[in-house]
Short mmCIF file of C-alpha atoms in Angstrom, two decimals:
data_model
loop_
_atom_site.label_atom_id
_atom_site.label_comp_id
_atom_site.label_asym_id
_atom_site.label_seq_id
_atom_site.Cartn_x
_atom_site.Cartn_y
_atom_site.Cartn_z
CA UNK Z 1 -45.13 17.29 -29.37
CA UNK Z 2 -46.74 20.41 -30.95
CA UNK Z 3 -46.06 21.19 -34.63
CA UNK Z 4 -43.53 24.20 -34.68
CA UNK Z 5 -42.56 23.96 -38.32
CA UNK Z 6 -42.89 27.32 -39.42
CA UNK Z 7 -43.10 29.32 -42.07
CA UNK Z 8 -40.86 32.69 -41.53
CA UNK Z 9 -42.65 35.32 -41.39
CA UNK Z 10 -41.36 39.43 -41.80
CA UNK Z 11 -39.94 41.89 -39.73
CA UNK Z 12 -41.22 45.50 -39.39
CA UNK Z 13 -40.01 48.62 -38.96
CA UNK Z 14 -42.64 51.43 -39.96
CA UNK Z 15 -41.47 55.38 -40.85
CA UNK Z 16 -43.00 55.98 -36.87
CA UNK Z 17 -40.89 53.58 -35.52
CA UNK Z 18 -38.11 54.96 -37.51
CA UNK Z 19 -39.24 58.63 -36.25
CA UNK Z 20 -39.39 57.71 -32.69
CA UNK Z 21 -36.09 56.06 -32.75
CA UNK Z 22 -34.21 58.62 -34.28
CA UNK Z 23 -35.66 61.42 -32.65
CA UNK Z 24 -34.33 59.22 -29.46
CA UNK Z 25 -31.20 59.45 -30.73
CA UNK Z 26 -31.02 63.26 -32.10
CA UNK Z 27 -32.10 63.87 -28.39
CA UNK Z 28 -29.49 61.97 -26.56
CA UNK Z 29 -26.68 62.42 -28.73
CA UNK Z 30 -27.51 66.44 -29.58
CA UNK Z 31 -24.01 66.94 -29.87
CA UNK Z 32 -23.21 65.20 -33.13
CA UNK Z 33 -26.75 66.16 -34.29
CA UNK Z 34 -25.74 70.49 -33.72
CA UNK Z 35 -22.56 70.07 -35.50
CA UNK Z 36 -24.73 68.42 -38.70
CA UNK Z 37 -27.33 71.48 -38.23
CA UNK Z 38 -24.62 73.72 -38.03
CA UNK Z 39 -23.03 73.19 -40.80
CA UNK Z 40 -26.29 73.06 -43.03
CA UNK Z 41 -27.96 76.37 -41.70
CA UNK Z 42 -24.41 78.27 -41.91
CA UNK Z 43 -24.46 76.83 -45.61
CA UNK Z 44 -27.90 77.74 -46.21
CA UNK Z 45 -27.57 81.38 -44.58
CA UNK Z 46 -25.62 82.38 -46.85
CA UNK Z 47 -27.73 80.72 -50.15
CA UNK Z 48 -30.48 82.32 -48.32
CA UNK Z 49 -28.28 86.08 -48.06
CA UNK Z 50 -28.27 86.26 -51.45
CA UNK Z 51 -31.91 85.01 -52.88
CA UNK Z 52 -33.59 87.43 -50.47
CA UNK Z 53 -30.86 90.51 -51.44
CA UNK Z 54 -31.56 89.69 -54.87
CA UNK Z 55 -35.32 90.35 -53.76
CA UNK Z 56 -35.10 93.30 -51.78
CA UNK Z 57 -32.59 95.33 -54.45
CA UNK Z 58 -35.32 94.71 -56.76
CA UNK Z 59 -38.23 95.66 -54.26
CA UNK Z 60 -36.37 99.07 -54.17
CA UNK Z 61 -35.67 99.78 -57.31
CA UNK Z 62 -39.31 99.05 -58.56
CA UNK Z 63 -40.06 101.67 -56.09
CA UNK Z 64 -38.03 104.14 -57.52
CA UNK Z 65 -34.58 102.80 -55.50
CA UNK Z 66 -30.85 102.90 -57.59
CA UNK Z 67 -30.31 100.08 -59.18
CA UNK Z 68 -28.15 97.32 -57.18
CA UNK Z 69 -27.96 93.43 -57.63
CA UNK Z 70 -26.22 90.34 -56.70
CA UNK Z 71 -23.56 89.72 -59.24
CA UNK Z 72 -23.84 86.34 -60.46
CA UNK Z 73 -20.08 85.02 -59.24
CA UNK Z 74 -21.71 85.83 -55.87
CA UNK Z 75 -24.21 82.77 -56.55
CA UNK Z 76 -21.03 80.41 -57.38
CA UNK Z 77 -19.69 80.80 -53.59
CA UNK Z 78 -23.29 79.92 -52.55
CA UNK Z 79 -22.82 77.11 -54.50
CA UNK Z 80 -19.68 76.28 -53.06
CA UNK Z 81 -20.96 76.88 -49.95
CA UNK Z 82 -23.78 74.58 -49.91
CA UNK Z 83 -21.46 71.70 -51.74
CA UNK Z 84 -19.13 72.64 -48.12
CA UNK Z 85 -21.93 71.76 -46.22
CA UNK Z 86 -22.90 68.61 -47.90
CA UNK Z 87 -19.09 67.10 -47.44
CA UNK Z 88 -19.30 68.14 -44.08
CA UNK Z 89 -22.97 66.45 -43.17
CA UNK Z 90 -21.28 63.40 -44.72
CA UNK Z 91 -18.33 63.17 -42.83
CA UNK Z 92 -19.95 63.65 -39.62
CA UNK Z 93 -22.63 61.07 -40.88
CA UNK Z 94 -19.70 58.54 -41.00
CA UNK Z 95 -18.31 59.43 -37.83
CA UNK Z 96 -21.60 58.65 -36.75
CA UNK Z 97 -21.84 55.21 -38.27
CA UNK Z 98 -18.47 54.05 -36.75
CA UNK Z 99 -19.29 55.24 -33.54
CA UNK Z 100 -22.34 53.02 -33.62
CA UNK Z 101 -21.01 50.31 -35.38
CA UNK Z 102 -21.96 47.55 -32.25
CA UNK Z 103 -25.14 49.11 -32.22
CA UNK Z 104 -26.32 48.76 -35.57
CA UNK Z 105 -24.90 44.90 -35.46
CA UNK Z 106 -27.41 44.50 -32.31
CA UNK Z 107 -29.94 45.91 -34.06
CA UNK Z 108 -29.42 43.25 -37.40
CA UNK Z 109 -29.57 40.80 -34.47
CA UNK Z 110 -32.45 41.50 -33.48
CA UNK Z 111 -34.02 41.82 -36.50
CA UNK Z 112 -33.08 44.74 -38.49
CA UNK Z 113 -33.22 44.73 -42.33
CA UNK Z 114 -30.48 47.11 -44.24
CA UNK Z 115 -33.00 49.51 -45.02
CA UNK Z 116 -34.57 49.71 -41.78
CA UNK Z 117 -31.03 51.20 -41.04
CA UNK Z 118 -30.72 53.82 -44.03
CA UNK Z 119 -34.48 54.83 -42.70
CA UNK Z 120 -33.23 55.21 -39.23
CA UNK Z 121 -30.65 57.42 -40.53
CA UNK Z 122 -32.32 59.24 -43.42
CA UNK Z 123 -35.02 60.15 -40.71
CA UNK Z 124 -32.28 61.55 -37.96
CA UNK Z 125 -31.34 63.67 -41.01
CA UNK Z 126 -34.61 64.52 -42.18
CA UNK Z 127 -35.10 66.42 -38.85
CA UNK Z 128 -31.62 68.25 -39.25
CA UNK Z 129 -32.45 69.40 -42.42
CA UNK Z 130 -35.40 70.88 -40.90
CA UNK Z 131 -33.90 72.59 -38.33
CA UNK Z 132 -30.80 73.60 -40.01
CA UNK Z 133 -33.30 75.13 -42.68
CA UNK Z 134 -35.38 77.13 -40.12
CA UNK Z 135 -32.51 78.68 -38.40
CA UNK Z 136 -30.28 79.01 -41.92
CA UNK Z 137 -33.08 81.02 -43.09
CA UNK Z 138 -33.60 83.38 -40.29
CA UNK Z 139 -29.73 83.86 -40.33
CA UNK Z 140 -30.25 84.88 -44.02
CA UNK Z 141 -33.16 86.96 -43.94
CA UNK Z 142 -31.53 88.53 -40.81
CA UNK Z 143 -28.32 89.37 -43.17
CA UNK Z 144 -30.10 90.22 -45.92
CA UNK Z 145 -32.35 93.15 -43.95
CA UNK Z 146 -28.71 94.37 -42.73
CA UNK Z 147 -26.89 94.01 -46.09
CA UNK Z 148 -29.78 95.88 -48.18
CA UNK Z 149 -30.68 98.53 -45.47
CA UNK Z 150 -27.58 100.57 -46.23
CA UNK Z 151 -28.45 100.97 -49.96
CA UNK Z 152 -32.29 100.74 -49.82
CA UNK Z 153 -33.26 101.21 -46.10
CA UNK Z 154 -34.21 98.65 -43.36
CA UNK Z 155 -37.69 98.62 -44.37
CA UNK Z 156 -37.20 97.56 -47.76
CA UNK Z 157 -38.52 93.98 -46.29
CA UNK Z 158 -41.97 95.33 -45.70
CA UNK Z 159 -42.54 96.15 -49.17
CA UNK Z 160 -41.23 92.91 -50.57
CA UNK Z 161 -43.97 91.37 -51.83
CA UNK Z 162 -44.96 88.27 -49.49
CA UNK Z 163 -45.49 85.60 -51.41
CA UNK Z 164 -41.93 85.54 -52.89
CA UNK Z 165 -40.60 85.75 -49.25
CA UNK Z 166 -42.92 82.56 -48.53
CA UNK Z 167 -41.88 80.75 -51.55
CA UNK Z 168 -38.00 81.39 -51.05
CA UNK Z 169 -38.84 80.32 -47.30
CA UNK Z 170 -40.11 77.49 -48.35
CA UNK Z 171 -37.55 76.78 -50.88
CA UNK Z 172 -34.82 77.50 -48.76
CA UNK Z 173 -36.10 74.30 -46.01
CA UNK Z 174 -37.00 71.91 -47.88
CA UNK Z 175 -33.73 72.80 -49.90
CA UNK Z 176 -31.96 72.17 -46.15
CA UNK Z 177 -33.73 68.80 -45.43
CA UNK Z 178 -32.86 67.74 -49.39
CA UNK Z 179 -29.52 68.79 -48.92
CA UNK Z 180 -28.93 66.99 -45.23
CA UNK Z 181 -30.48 63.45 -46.75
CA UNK Z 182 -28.73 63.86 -49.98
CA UNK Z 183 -25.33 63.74 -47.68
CA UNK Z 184 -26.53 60.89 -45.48
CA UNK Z 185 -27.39 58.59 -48.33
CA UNK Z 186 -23.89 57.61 -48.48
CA UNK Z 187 -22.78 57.06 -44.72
CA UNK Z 188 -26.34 55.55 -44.44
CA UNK Z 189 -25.90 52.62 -46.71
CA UNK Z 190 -22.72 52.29 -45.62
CA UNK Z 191 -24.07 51.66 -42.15
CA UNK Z 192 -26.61 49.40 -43.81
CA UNK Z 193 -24.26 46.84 -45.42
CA UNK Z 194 -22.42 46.28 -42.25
CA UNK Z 195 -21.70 42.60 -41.22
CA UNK Z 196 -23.65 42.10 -38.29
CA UNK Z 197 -20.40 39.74 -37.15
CA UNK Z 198 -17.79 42.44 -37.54
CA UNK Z 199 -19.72 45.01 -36.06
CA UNK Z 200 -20.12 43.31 -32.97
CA UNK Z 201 -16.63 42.45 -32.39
CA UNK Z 202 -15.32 46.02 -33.57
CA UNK Z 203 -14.44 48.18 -30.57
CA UNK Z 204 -14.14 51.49 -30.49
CA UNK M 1 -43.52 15.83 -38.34
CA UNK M 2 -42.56 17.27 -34.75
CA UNK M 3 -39.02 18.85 -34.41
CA UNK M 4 -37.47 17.52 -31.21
CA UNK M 5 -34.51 18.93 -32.10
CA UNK M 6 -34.55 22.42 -31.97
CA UNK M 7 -31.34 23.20 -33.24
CA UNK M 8 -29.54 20.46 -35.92
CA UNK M 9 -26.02 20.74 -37.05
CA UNK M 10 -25.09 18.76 -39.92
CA UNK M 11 -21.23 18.12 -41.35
CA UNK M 12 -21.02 21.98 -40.35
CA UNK M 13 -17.67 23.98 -42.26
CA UNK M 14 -16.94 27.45 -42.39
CA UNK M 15 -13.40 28.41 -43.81
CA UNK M 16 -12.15 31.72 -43.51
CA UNK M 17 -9.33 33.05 -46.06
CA UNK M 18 -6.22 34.71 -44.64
CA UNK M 19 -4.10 35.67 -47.21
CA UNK M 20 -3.74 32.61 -49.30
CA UNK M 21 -4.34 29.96 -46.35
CA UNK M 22 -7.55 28.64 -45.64
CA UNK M 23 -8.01 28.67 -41.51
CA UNK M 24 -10.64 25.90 -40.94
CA UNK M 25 -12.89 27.82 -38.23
CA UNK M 26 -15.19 24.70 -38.23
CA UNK M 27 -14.26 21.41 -39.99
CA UNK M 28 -17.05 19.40 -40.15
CA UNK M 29 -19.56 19.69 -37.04
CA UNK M 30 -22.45 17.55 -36.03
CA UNK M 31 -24.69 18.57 -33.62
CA UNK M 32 -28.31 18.06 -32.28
CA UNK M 33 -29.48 19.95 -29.91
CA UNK M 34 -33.07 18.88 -28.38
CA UNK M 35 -36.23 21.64 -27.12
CA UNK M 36 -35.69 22.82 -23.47
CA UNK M 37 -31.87 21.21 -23.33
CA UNK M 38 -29.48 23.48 -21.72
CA UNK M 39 -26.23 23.07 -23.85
CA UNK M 40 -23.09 24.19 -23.06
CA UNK M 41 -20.24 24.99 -25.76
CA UNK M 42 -16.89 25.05 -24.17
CA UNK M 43 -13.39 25.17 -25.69
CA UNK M 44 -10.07 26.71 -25.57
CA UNK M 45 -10.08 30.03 -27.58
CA UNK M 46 -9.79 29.19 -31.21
CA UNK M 47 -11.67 26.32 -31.46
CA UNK M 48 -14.61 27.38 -33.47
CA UNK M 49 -17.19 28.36 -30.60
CA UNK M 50 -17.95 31.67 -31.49
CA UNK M 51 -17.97 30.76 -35.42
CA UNK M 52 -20.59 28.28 -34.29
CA UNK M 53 -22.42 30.94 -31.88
CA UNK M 54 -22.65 33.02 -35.46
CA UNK M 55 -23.64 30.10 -37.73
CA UNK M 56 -26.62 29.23 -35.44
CA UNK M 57 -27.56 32.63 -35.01
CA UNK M 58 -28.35 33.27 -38.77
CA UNK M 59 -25.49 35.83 -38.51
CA UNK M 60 -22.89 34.55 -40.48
CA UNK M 61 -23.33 31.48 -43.66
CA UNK M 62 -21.56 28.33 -43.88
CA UNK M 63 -18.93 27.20 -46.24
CA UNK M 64 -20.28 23.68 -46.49
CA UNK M 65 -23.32 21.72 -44.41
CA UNK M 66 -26.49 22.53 -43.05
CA UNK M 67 -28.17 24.48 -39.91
CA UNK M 68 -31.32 23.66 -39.28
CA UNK M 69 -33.91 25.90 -36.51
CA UNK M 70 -37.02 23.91 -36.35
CA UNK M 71 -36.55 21.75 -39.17
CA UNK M 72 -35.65 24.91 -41.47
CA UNK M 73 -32.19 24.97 -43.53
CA UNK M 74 -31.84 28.32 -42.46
CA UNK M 75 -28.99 28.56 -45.45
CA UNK M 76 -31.70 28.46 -47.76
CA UNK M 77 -33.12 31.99 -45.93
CA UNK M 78 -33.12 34.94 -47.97
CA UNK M 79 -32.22 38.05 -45.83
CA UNK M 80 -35.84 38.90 -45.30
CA UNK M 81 -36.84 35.54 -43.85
CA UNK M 82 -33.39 35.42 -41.85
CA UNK M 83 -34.02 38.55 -39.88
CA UNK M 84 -37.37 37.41 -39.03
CA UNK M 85 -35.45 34.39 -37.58
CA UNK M 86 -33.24 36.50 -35.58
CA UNK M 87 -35.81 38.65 -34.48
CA UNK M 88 -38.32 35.68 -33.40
CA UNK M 89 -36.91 32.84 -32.90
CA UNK M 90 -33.23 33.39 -31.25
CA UNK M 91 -32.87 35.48 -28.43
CA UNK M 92 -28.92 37.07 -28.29
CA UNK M 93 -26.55 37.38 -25.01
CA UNK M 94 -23.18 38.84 -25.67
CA UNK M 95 -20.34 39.08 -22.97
CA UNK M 96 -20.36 42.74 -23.90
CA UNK M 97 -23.93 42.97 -23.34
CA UNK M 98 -24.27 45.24 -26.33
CA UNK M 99 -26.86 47.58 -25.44
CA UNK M 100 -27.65 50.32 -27.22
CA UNK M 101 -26.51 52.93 -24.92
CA UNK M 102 -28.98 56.06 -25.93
CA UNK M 103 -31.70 53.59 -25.02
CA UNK M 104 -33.46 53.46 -21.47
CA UNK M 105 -33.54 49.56 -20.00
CA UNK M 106 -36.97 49.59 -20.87
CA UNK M 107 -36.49 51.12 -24.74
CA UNK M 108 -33.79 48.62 -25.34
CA UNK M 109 -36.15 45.68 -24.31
CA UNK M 110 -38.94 46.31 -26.21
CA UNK M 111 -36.56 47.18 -29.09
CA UNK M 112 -36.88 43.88 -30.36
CA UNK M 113 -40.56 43.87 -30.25
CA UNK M 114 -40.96 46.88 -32.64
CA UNK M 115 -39.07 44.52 -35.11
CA UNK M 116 -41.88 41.94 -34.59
CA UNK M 117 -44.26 44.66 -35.43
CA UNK M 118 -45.90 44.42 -31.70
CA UNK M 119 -47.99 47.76 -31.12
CA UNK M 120 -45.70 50.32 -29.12
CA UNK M 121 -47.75 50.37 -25.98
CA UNK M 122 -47.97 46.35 -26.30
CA UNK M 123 -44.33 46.16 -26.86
CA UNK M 124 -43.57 48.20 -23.73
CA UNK M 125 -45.82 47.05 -21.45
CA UNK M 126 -44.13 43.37 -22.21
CA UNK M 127 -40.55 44.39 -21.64
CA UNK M 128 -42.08 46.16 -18.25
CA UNK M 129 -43.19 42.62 -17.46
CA UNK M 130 -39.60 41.16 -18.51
CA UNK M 131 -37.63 43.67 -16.52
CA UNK M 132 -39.45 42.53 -13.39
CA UNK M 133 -39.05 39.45 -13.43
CA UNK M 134 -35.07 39.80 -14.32
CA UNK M 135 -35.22 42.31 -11.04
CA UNK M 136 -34.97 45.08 -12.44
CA UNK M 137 -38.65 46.65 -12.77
CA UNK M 138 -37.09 49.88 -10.06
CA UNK M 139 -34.58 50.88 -12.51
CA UNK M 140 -36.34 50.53 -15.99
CA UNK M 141 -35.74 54.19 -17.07
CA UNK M 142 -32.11 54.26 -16.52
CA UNK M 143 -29.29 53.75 -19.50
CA UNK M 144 -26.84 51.52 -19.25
CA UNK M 145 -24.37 53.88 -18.32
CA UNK M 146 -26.36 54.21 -14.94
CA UNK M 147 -26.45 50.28 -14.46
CA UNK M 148 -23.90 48.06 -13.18
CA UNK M 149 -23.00 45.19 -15.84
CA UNK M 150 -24.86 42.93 -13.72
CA UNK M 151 -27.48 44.89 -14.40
CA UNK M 152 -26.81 45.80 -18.06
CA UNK M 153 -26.89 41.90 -18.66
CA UNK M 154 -30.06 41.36 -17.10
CA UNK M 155 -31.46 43.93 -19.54
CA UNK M 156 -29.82 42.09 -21.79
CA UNK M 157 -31.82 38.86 -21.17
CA UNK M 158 -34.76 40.80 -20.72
CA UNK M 159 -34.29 41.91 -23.86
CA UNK M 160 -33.13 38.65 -25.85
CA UNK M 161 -36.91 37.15 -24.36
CA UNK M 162 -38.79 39.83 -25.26
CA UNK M 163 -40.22 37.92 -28.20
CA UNK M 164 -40.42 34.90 -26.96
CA UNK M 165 -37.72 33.36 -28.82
CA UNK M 166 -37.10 29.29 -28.63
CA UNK M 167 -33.55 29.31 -28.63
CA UNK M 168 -31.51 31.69 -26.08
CA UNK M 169 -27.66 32.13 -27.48
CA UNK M 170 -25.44 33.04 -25.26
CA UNK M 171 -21.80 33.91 -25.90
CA UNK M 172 -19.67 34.29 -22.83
CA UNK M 173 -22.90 35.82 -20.95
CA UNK M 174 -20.60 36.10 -17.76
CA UNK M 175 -17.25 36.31 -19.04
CA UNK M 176 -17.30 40.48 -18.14
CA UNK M 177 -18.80 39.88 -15.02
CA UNK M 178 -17.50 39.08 -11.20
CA UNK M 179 -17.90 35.74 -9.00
CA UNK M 180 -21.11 36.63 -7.46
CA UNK M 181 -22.81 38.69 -10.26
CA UNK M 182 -21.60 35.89 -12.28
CA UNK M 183 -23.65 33.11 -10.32
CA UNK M 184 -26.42 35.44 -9.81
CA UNK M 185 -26.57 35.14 -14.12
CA UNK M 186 -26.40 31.41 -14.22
CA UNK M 187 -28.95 31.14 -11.84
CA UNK M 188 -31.25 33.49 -13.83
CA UNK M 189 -30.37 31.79 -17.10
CA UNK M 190 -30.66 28.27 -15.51
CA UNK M 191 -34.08 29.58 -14.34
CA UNK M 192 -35.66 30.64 -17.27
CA UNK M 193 -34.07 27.49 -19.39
CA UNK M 194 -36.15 25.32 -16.61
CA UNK M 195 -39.38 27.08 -16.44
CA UNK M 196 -40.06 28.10 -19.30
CA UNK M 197 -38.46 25.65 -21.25
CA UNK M 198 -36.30 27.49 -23.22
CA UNK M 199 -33.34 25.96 -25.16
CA UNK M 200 -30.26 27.66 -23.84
CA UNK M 201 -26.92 27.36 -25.87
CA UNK M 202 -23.90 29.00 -24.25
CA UNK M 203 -20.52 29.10 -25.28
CA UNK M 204 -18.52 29.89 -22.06
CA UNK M 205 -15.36 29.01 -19.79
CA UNK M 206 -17.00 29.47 -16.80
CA UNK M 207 -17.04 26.02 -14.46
CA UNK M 208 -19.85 27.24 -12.56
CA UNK M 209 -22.04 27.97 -16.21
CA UNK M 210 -20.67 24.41 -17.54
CA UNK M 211 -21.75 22.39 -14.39
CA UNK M 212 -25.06 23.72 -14.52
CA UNK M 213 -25.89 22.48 -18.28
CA UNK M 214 -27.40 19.19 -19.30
CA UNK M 215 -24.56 18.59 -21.59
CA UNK M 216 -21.09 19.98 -22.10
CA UNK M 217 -19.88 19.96 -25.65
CA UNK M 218 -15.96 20.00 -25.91
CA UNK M 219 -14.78 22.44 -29.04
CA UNK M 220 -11.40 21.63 -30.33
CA UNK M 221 -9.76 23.04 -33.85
CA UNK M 222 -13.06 23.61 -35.38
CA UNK M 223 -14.62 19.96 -34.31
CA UNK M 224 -16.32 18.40 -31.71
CA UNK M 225 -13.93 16.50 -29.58
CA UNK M 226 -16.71 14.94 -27.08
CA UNK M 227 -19.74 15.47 -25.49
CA UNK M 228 -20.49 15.23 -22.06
CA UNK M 229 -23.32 14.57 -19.82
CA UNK M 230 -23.89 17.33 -17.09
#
C-alpha cells in the first residue's frame, strides 16, 4: 500500500486563465455582452458630447469665435446619464449570474475559489468597458463635430489642440472600463458566494 | 499509515431547518468505503443519498461527525484546501451532466485542469487523450448543445478524470439517459472503476448500475438500513 496521506495543496486560476475564459464567454454569448456595451458607450457618448463641446467652443473662441459653452446643468444629465448606465450594467450583470447559476456551481466543483469567480466576471467586464469606451467616444466626438460646427464650423476639431483630445480620449475609456467593473462588483460577488449545492439543483 | 479506506464515514448528521422543524437528512451514518471498490448508494427518494453525495464531495458541511478522504477530516478544510480537494481528488457526475454549455467538449474537459494549474497546452492535450478513450475524440470541438446526452455524459466523465481524481462521484449518472445509452455508461464507468482502479461511488436507482457494484448500500430516512454484497 503506497502512502497517499496528503497534504492539500491550492488551486489556480491566473488573470490569463481568467482572460481566456471570459473572452470565451463574451464570444459565445455576444448577446448579453452588446446590451452591457450598449448601454455604457450610449452613457459615455453623451459624457463624451459635452467634454469635447466644452473643448471645441473654447478652441473657437481663442481664435477669435463668439463666445459659447456648455452650461453646467448640462454636466448633471451626464451625470445622470452615466449613473443610468451603471444600474443598467448591473442588472444585466445579474441576469447574467442567474442564468449561469449551474455553471458557476460546476465550476466550485471543480475547483473554483469565490474570487476566481468575481475575476471571471470583473474580466468579461473589463473588456466591455473597453469596447463600450471606444465606440462611446467616437459617438461623442462624432456629436460633438456636428453640435459645434453650426456655431464655430466643422473644422473647429482640427484646431483643437491634440493633446487635450488624447487626454479626454483617454479619460473617457478607461472612465468606460471603471464604470463597467464598478457595476459588476456587485452581481460578481453575488455570483461568488453562491452555494455550490443550490446552484446545481436550481433550474432555470 | 496506509489509507485503505478511501472514503470513511463516521456517525455522519446533517440537519436541515424548515421552519421550526429539524428534517434529519442524515441521522447518524457509518460508512467505509475501501480504494478501487465500486459502491453503490441506493434508496427511495428522501433518504439522504444526495445529502451524502454533497457531504463526501466537500460541497456541503456536516451538522455532527466526520468525513474523512484519505485519512483527512475534510471538516477541518478551510475553503482554500477544500477546493483543492474538489478539484484533485473527486471527480463529479451529475444526472444533468452540467456542462458548461459555451464550452467546446474539449474546453469543458480540460476545465478542471486549469484549476490544477496544468499548463494550457498540457491541460488540453490530456482531455484530447480523455475524450478518446470515452469515444468521443471525432466530436471534441462540438458544445453540448450539438451532442446527444449520451454524449454530453461521456464529456462529463472525461471531464470528472481529467485530474486524475481517486474518488469518481456519481449522482444518478444515468438517470436522464435511455436503456441502451444507459448500459453503454455503466459499462464505461464499470470500466474505468476496474482498470484503473478508481473508487466509484454512485447514488442511483438503476438495477442494471446496482448489479454491477461490489456492494449495494441501502439508504433509508437518513441511515443506512443494510449493506449488500454485489
Amino acid at each position: 500500500m503506497k502512502m497517499n496521506k496528503e497534504v492539500p495543496g491550492r488551486v489556480h486560476f491566473t488573470l490569463m486563465d481568467a482572460i481566456r475564459l471570459g473572452r470565451g464567454y463574451i464570444r459565445r454569448r455576444l448577446d448579453r455582452s452588446l446590451i452591457n456595451i450598449a448601454s455604457i458607450s450610449l452613457g459615455l457618448s453623451f459624457y463624451t458630447t459635452m467634454v469635447i463641446s466644452d473643448l471645441l467652443y473654447s478652441t473657437s473662441a481663442r481664435m477669435g469665435g463668439g463666445q459659447v459653452a456648455v452650461e453646467s446643468y448640462q454636466y448633471w444629465l451626464v451625470a445622470v446619464a452615466l449613473v443610468v448606465s451603471i444600474v443598467g450594467i448591473t442588472n444585466a450583470m445579474l441576469i447574467a449570474v442567474y442564468e449561469r447559476y449551474r455553471e458557476i456551481g460546476t465550476m466550485k466543483c471543480l475547483g473554483a475559489l469565490d474570487r476566481h469567480i468575481v475575476l471571471l466576471f470583473l474580466v468579461e467586464s473589463f473588456y466591455q468597458g473597453l469596447v463600450g469606451g471606444l465606440v462611446g467616444f467616437s459617438l461623442g466626438l462624432a456629436s460633438a463635430i456636428i453640435i459645434t460646427g453650426f456655431g464655430a464650423g466643422f473644422d473647429i476639431v482640427l484646431y483643437a489642440p491634440r493633446v487635450s483630445l488624447l487626454t479626454i480620449f483617454v479619460g473617457s475609456v478607461s472612465l468606460a472600463m471603471a464604470l463597467s467593473m464598478v457595476a459588476t462588483i456587485y452581481p460578481a460577488w453575488r455570483a461568488s458566494q453562491l452555494n455550490p449545492v443550490e446552484a446545481l439543483r436550481y433550474e432555470l | 499509515m496506509s489509507y485503505d479506506n478511501v472514503i470513511e464515514l463516521r456517525d455522519l448528521q446533517r440537519y436541515y431547518k424548515m421552519g421550526a422543524e429539524t428534517v434529519k437528512a442524515l441521522d447518524g451514518v457509518e460508512l467505509e468505503i475501501q480504494r478501487g471498490e465500486y459502491v453503490s448508494i441506493v434508496g427511495p427518494s428522501g433518504s439522504g443519498k444526495t445529502t451524502l453525495f454533497n457531504l463526501v464531495g466537500g460541497l456541503d458541511k456536516p451538522t455532527k461527525g466526520s468525513v474523512f478522504i484519505d485519512g483527512v477530516d475534510i471538516s477541518q478544510l478551510d475553503a482554500y484546501e477544500l477546493a483543492w480537494l474538489r478539484c484533485r481528488k473527486i471527480g463529479y457526475i451529475f444526472q444533468s451532466f452540467n456542462l458548461i454549455q459555451v464550452l467546446t467538449a474539449l474546453e469543458n474537459v480540460s476545465l478542471p485542469t486549469v484549476f490544477a494549474g496544468t499548463p494550457h497546452d498540457e491541460g488540453l492535450k490530456k482531455a484530447e487523450k480523455l475524450l478518446d478513450q470515452v469515444g468521443l475524440g471525432e466530436r471534441m470541438h462540438h458544445r453540448p448543445t450539438e451532442l446527444s446526452a449520451g454524449q454530453q455524459q461521456r464529456v462529463a466523465i472525461a471531464r470528472a478524470l481529467a485530474n486524475d481524481p481517486a474518488i469518481i462521484l456519481a449522482d444518478e449518472p444515468t438517470g436522464n439517459l435511455d436503456l441502451n445509452t444507459g448500459m453503454e455508461i455503466i459499462d464505461l464507468l464499470h470500466g474505468l472503476n476496474k482498470m484503473r482502479g478508481l473508487t466509484l461511488v454512485a447514488a442511483t436507482h438503476d438495477l442494471k448500475m446496482i448489479k454491477a457494484s461490489d456492494r449495494i448500500v441501502w439508504m433509508r430516512d437518513g441511515m443506512v438500513e443494510r449493506i449488500e454484497r454485489g
